[in-house]
């Protein structure tokens, strides 16, 4: 047990469009770093073993469970969390759809679902219901029974601004 | 006069009777009168530390609604009284 | 969790050096989807974790004449999103698309799946039926071993403490080759295989006979295993429901499952029968379709 | 879809679907849940848990941990006051204080795997976790009692040497059966003698976890002045305050519970777990301490719903009328008494009119974590037996399951088995709603492959709910917006449903009511968010407070118009003078004049409702397709009908129905505690506990039935819980329809279905 303390990792990354620099224990998860070091508590811990998706963030555009990423692995990467989903002062169409479709009850899984769904919409703007359900299967929700979440994603899809019509992200 | 429904654990005091008619304008009077007819039953219906209260875990249902007044609950002449375990809907113990 | 050092290796030599320094108290990190859970759960403790995602050989995927080389740290999505790979290696793509959910597939790799050496590993059976080999690097250079035999027990492999898996080589399949992987899970995603079966076969020129076949089973033995008798029973047979059913029966006999919280011995043998038949049928269909192209 | 049963009063706000008030915070990731608490000087804690399900604690040595760098405090049960073996009456729950204290940290004996034995506070979480490894605990391992059969066997090891059982009023010593209750009406034996068909089934039920995504958390600061503040995700801030007072032996007024946003509860976040430990650690180190439970511990050491064995026997005459029924309900409470056998007994036959019935309930202690409430606590397991028996009877006598339910439905005036008569209820109406649904009238259709078979099943369910005490304060701002302060924590949208009821009375928009959930020092006593009571009871308190606002505003209008208050009318949000045409003020306009007519208005509505008003009934219909080669079940179509009395926010009523149905589907097909002979749960992770994912369930079609609740001004019924009751039997009934075999054991997982098919083939 008695060993020289390990120096903290020095991490530089882009978080929600802004450059960020921080120190973290080398064994610390990205989830813990976001919540405890960077004060980004919108990303939630549900299981800490990659089975609930509540801690979903994107890393270089791909969704990951941030509990299964080490903080130092984020060095040089581009991260987006729930705090970066909405445009300044507004809501992302998905957020608006979640509100209007009552797609949340307790809300603890909501950030993870929104981050995951946004990544889907950006990659596959016309995903059908089965594809949406498949894409979101790594996100557990225990309150809603999922249907209203799926409806909300479909609604956001249907209402998303057509390319060139309007700047995306403004509701 | 009010009708008291006797729960299973108390039926040995009433000789197996499931309902009895007992006079009383309050729950307390009914309990006192029950005791006269069926000695020993009162100890099961009154908190040992507080004579105004039902024992913990027991509730009195008067005309379909749980009383919040304990033994002070007033009764109508045709009231129906059930002494039942308190249902903590959605609640747990301990 | 016991504190450890995180080392982002940029070359094989650098990774090997850290492994040598720490012996059994260091391991490689690819996707992290198993190792971080195990460390947090106290299964073992480490002093160093060597991230190999920055090692060029471990993060490359190359489809060439000789076959497919998948770097040990290549995440699942890169495999199934590559249309050419998907067409040529259907069994592997089946597995890569069903490991974990989308989040896990962003990180988990076949190399990690191999090194984790779980009896239920979804990625290993398909590698077995694709006759894949593992490229291992150590202090004295690299060596290549077959996937068959790489895992030695649950959580154990032939790797020495100072070795790492660099990549997996999957030979180019012959013509009229088809493969498939199916697993049985009670849910439809995010689950551990109660049984997994990978099958591959090669049809003869006529397409009416099976020239060669491979069958691999997961979750029915301490490691994923090859059901060689079941596969042998198919040689020279027509690709028929009857032959597949018979092979399934033999495969069930080759399995040595246990009762555990995920399933019973009986259930697992039954599932081997069913999934062997189903994967062979799908593999045959893919083989015919490939031949027809 | 809403099925109206009668013309009702016109509502302007109630029945609409506004965006919930707390929605923005939640979709933006700003809402602060228990784990999000940040305080000056905050430190982190971790809990050491027993690896044994039953073990005497011989010795705990914490010396090494205490000396470790970064460690600020170490505690064991020795740091907790010895709670007297008194009965704690916590309003909604009655418990033995010794057990309540022992449950949160073992004193002499660990009685479940995961039982806390020590806790550490340190500068950061990992330091605390590492310090746990430095604590030496010497256990004397005892034989665990894991099953109901083991617990009831003669000479069984005792979970508690001092437990005194109650066998229908008789004291029993040296037992694991904490209580045996019985309800009886009529003469069951005589009733069975009149029956032409009798069916009896014994069902085995698995323990099932609520599965909330947010683990338990608690942050506590015990100040030098003796005041304790606890920030926690709880369904019961006042209940937790009272429980903490009992366990810590402190006056209630020295404790303030601050309810944070709560990431799901379903009954599982009523009791205390980490709160007293965080409090004691804080007292010892003088800093606020945060504890967050690991997921494994959530499964191991919090309270799931009990498993057990339920036997139901029912007889019908040749017209299909029920002549008698009996039930024997045995639930494993876990390590302390309290397995919800009473609500189980009340609910087991609630959907039916039965003149002759007997119900026996057994509350049995075993070496697993103490069970807690889980959505309609006790009812789903018992109802599983009743509803599968009913289905078998329908098959034997060739009667349509909806017709049978309509013929035998309990109605207003019928007595429940425990005695009281139902007031107006919607039992018939929900069955009729299912019968009239497109789903019911649809054809099942052919299976998607030869190896697959399809079936359809129906089941009913009931949950009674509770009333209780709620307090709501309303303050009118001079811009016509009101702030509404409540003590009911909001798990699933009740800020909206309560604000909407106030808005309805005030004649303003839902958005013009700003609801806030506050701590126990800031509002009058409010009972827990559970028992399907919040929209019903706290809504009633909001209505009361709003009515007081209206009364007072009428007075102010009268002042402004120099008329008699009796002349002021209030309709659709407009105050008017009945005797002076043209004198009218909207709510907003009058709000601006309050300062000059006596000052701003604040009112408080307090209710203590003596019951729920009859409870909520549901009927569900499900189509399944089963792969007969693997036993895998696909839910093809699912329809749930439930009586909401009056749906305040229909989207959130649907949400409760959908969520309940999906939790029930999970319990039906895969969710269970796999526990070894050693009493250790083997599948304590979200991976292996197998809750449904998006891909495992279809759209849940919902039919809201509205049979008004006579005890609520708007007719509202509590609806949160009933939805989990029918799914398991409905699915068993559908499987029976598909396969010809009866699954009587939960979960009906693939292996069990295959075993049943094999047994069928063999016979």
Short mmCIF file of N, CA and C in Angstrom, two decimals, chain D residues 237-294:
data_model
loop_
_atom_site.label_atom_id
_atom_site.label_comp_id
_atom_site.label_asym_id
_atom_site.label_seq_id
_atom_site.Cartn_x
_atom_site.Cartn_y
_atom_site.Cartn_z
N UNK D 237 -39.04 13.21 2.59
CA UNK D 237 -38.12 14.04 3.36
C UNK D 237 -38.52 14.08 4.83
N UNK D 238 -39.81 14.21 5.11
CA UNK D 238 -40.23 14.23 6.52
C UNK D 238 -40.05 12.85 7.16
N UNK D 239 -40.34 11.82 6.42
CA UNK D 239 -40.16 10.46 6.94
C UNK D 239 -38.71 10.19 7.26
N UNK D 240 -37.82 10.68 6.39
CA UNK D 240 -36.40 10.48 6.66
C UNK D 240 -35.96 11.28 7.86
N UNK D 241 -36.48 12.47 7.99
CA UNK D 241 -36.13 13.28 9.16
C UNK D 241 -36.53 12.53 10.43
N UNK D 242 -37.74 11.99 10.43
CA UNK D 242 -38.22 11.31 11.63
C UNK D 242 -37.44 10.01 11.88
N UNK D 243 -37.13 9.30 10.80
CA UNK D 243 -36.36 8.06 10.96
C UNK D 243 -34.96 8.36 11.47
N UNK D 244 -34.34 9.42 10.93
CA UNK D 244 -33.01 9.81 11.40
C UNK D 244 -33.05 10.20 12.87
N UNK D 245 -34.08 10.92 13.24
CA UNK D 245 -34.22 11.31 14.65
C UNK D 245 -34.29 10.08 15.54
N UNK D 246 -35.02 9.07 15.08
CA UNK D 246 -35.16 7.85 15.87
C UNK D 246 -33.85 7.09 15.97
N UNK D 247 -33.17 6.95 14.86
CA UNK D 247 -31.96 6.14 14.84
C UNK D 247 -30.80 6.86 15.51
N UNK D 248 -30.72 8.18 15.32
CA UNK D 248 -29.62 8.95 15.92
C UNK D 248 -29.99 9.43 17.32
N UNK D 249 -31.24 9.18 17.72
CA UNK D 249 -31.76 9.61 19.02
C UNK D 249 -31.56 11.12 19.21
N UNK D 250 -32.02 11.87 18.21
CA UNK D 250 -31.94 13.33 18.23
C UNK D 250 -33.35 13.89 18.10
N UNK D 251 -33.58 15.11 18.61
CA UNK D 251 -34.90 15.72 18.41
C UNK D 251 -35.15 15.98 16.92
N UNK D 252 -36.37 15.80 16.46
CA UNK D 252 -36.64 16.00 15.03
C UNK D 252 -36.28 17.41 14.58
N UNK D 253 -36.47 18.36 15.47
CA UNK D 253 -36.24 19.75 15.06
C UNK D 253 -34.76 20.08 14.89
N UNK D 254 -33.88 19.16 15.32
CA UNK D 254 -32.46 19.41 15.10
C UNK D 254 -32.01 18.92 13.73
N UNK D 255 -32.94 18.34 12.99
CA UNK D 255 -32.58 17.75 11.70
C UNK D 255 -33.35 18.43 10.59
N UNK D 256 -32.64 18.78 9.54
CA UNK D 256 -33.28 19.32 8.34
C UNK D 256 -32.93 18.42 7.17
N UNK D 257 -33.95 17.94 6.49
CA UNK D 257 -33.71 17.12 5.30
C UNK D 257 -34.00 17.97 4.07
N UNK D 258 -33.01 18.06 3.20
CA UNK D 258 -33.16 18.82 1.96
C UNK D 258 -33.32 17.82 0.82
N UNK D 259 -34.52 17.71 0.28
CA UNK D 259 -34.70 16.73 -0.80
C UNK D 259 -34.14 17.25 -2.11
N UNK D 260 -33.23 16.49 -2.68
CA UNK D 260 -32.67 16.84 -3.98
C UNK D 260 -33.57 16.23 -5.06
N UNK D 261 -33.28 16.57 -6.32
CA UNK D 261 -34.00 15.85 -7.38
C UNK D 261 -33.74 14.36 -7.19
N UNK D 262 -34.71 13.55 -7.54
CA UNK D 262 -34.59 12.13 -7.24
C UNK D 262 -34.67 11.31 -8.52
N UNK D 263 -33.64 10.51 -8.72
CA UNK D 263 -33.52 9.76 -9.96
C UNK D 263 -34.22 8.42 -9.91
N UNK D 264 -35.52 8.48 -9.67
CA UNK D 264 -36.32 7.26 -9.59
C UNK D 264 -36.35 6.71 -8.18
N UNK D 265 -37.47 6.15 -7.81
CA UNK D 265 -37.61 5.59 -6.47
C UNK D 265 -38.49 4.35 -6.48
N UNK D 266 -39.71 4.53 -6.95
CA UNK D 266 -40.67 3.43 -7.05
C UNK D 266 -40.94 2.76 -5.71
N UNK D 267 -40.70 3.48 -4.63
CA UNK D 267 -40.88 2.90 -3.29
C UNK D 267 -39.56 2.58 -2.61
N UNK D 268 -38.50 2.48 -3.41
CA UNK D 268 -37.22 2.06 -2.85
C UNK D 268 -36.44 3.16 -2.16
N UNK D 269 -36.90 4.40 -2.27
CA UNK D 269 -36.16 5.48 -1.63
C UNK D 269 -36.99 6.17 -0.55
N UNK D 270 -37.69 5.34 0.21
CA UNK D 270 -38.44 5.87 1.35
C UNK D 270 -37.59 5.77 2.62
N UNK D 271 -36.96 4.63 2.78
CA UNK D 271 -36.20 4.37 4.00
C UNK D 271 -34.82 5.02 3.98
N UNK D 272 -34.17 4.99 5.15
CA UNK D 272 -32.83 5.54 5.27
C UNK D 272 -31.80 4.43 5.08
N UNK D 273 -30.73 4.75 4.42
CA UNK D 273 -29.61 3.81 4.28
C UNK D 273 -28.29 4.52 4.63
N UNK D 274 -27.92 5.48 3.77
CA UNK D 274 -26.63 6.13 3.93
C UNK D 274 -26.71 7.35 4.84
N UNK D 275 -27.91 7.88 5.02
CA UNK D 275 -28.06 9.16 5.71
C UNK D 275 -27.46 9.16 7.11
N UNK D 276 -27.79 8.14 7.95
CA UNK D 276 -27.21 8.18 9.30
C UNK D 276 -25.70 7.99 9.29
N UNK D 277 -25.20 7.26 8.30
CA UNK D 277 -23.75 7.04 8.25
C UNK D 277 -23.04 8.33 7.87
N UNK D 278 -23.58 9.02 6.87
CA UNK D 278 -23.00 10.31 6.49
C UNK D 278 -23.05 11.28 7.67
N UNK D 279 -24.15 11.22 8.43
CA UNK D 279 -24.30 12.13 9.58
C UNK D 279 -23.24 11.85 10.64
N UNK D 280 -23.05 10.58 10.97
CA UNK D 280 -22.09 10.25 12.02
C UNK D 280 -20.67 10.57 11.56
N UNK D 281 -20.37 10.25 10.28
CA UNK D 281 -19.04 10.60 9.77
C UNK D 281 -18.82 12.11 9.83
N UNK D 282 -19.85 12.87 9.50
CA UNK D 282 -19.72 14.32 9.52
C UNK D 282 -19.49 14.82 10.94
N UNK D 283 -20.22 14.23 11.87
CA UNK D 283 -20.03 14.64 13.27
C UNK D 283 -18.59 14.38 13.69
N UNK D 284 -18.04 13.23 13.23
CA UNK D 284 -16.68 12.86 13.65
C UNK D 284 -15.60 13.71 13.00
N UNK D 285 -15.83 14.13 11.75
CA UNK D 285 -14.74 14.87 11.08
C UNK D 285 -15.04 16.36 10.94
N UNK D 286 -16.25 16.79 11.29
CA UNK D 286 -16.55 18.22 11.29
C UNK D 286 -16.72 18.81 9.91
N UNK D 287 -16.85 17.96 8.90
CA UNK D 287 -17.04 18.47 7.53
C UNK D 287 -18.24 17.78 6.90
N UNK D 288 -18.81 18.39 5.88
CA UNK D 288 -19.89 17.69 5.19
C UNK D 288 -19.34 16.45 4.48
N UNK D 289 -20.08 15.38 4.55
CA UNK D 289 -19.63 14.10 3.99
C UNK D 289 -20.67 13.60 3.00
N UNK D 290 -20.18 13.22 1.84
CA UNK D 290 -21.08 12.67 0.81
C UNK D 290 -20.84 11.17 0.63
N UNK D 291 -21.93 10.43 0.58
CA UNK D 291 -21.85 9.00 0.28
C UNK D 291 -22.71 8.72 -0.95
N UNK D 292 -22.16 7.95 -1.86
CA UNK D 292 -22.93 7.50 -3.04
C UNK D 292 -22.82 5.99 -3.09
N UNK D 293 -23.95 5.33 -3.21
CA UNK D 293 -23.91 3.87 -3.17
C UNK D 293 -23.44 3.31 -4.51
N UNK D 294 -22.63 2.27 -4.45
CA UNK D 294 -22.25 1.59 -5.69
C UNK D 294 -23.43 0.74 -6.16
#
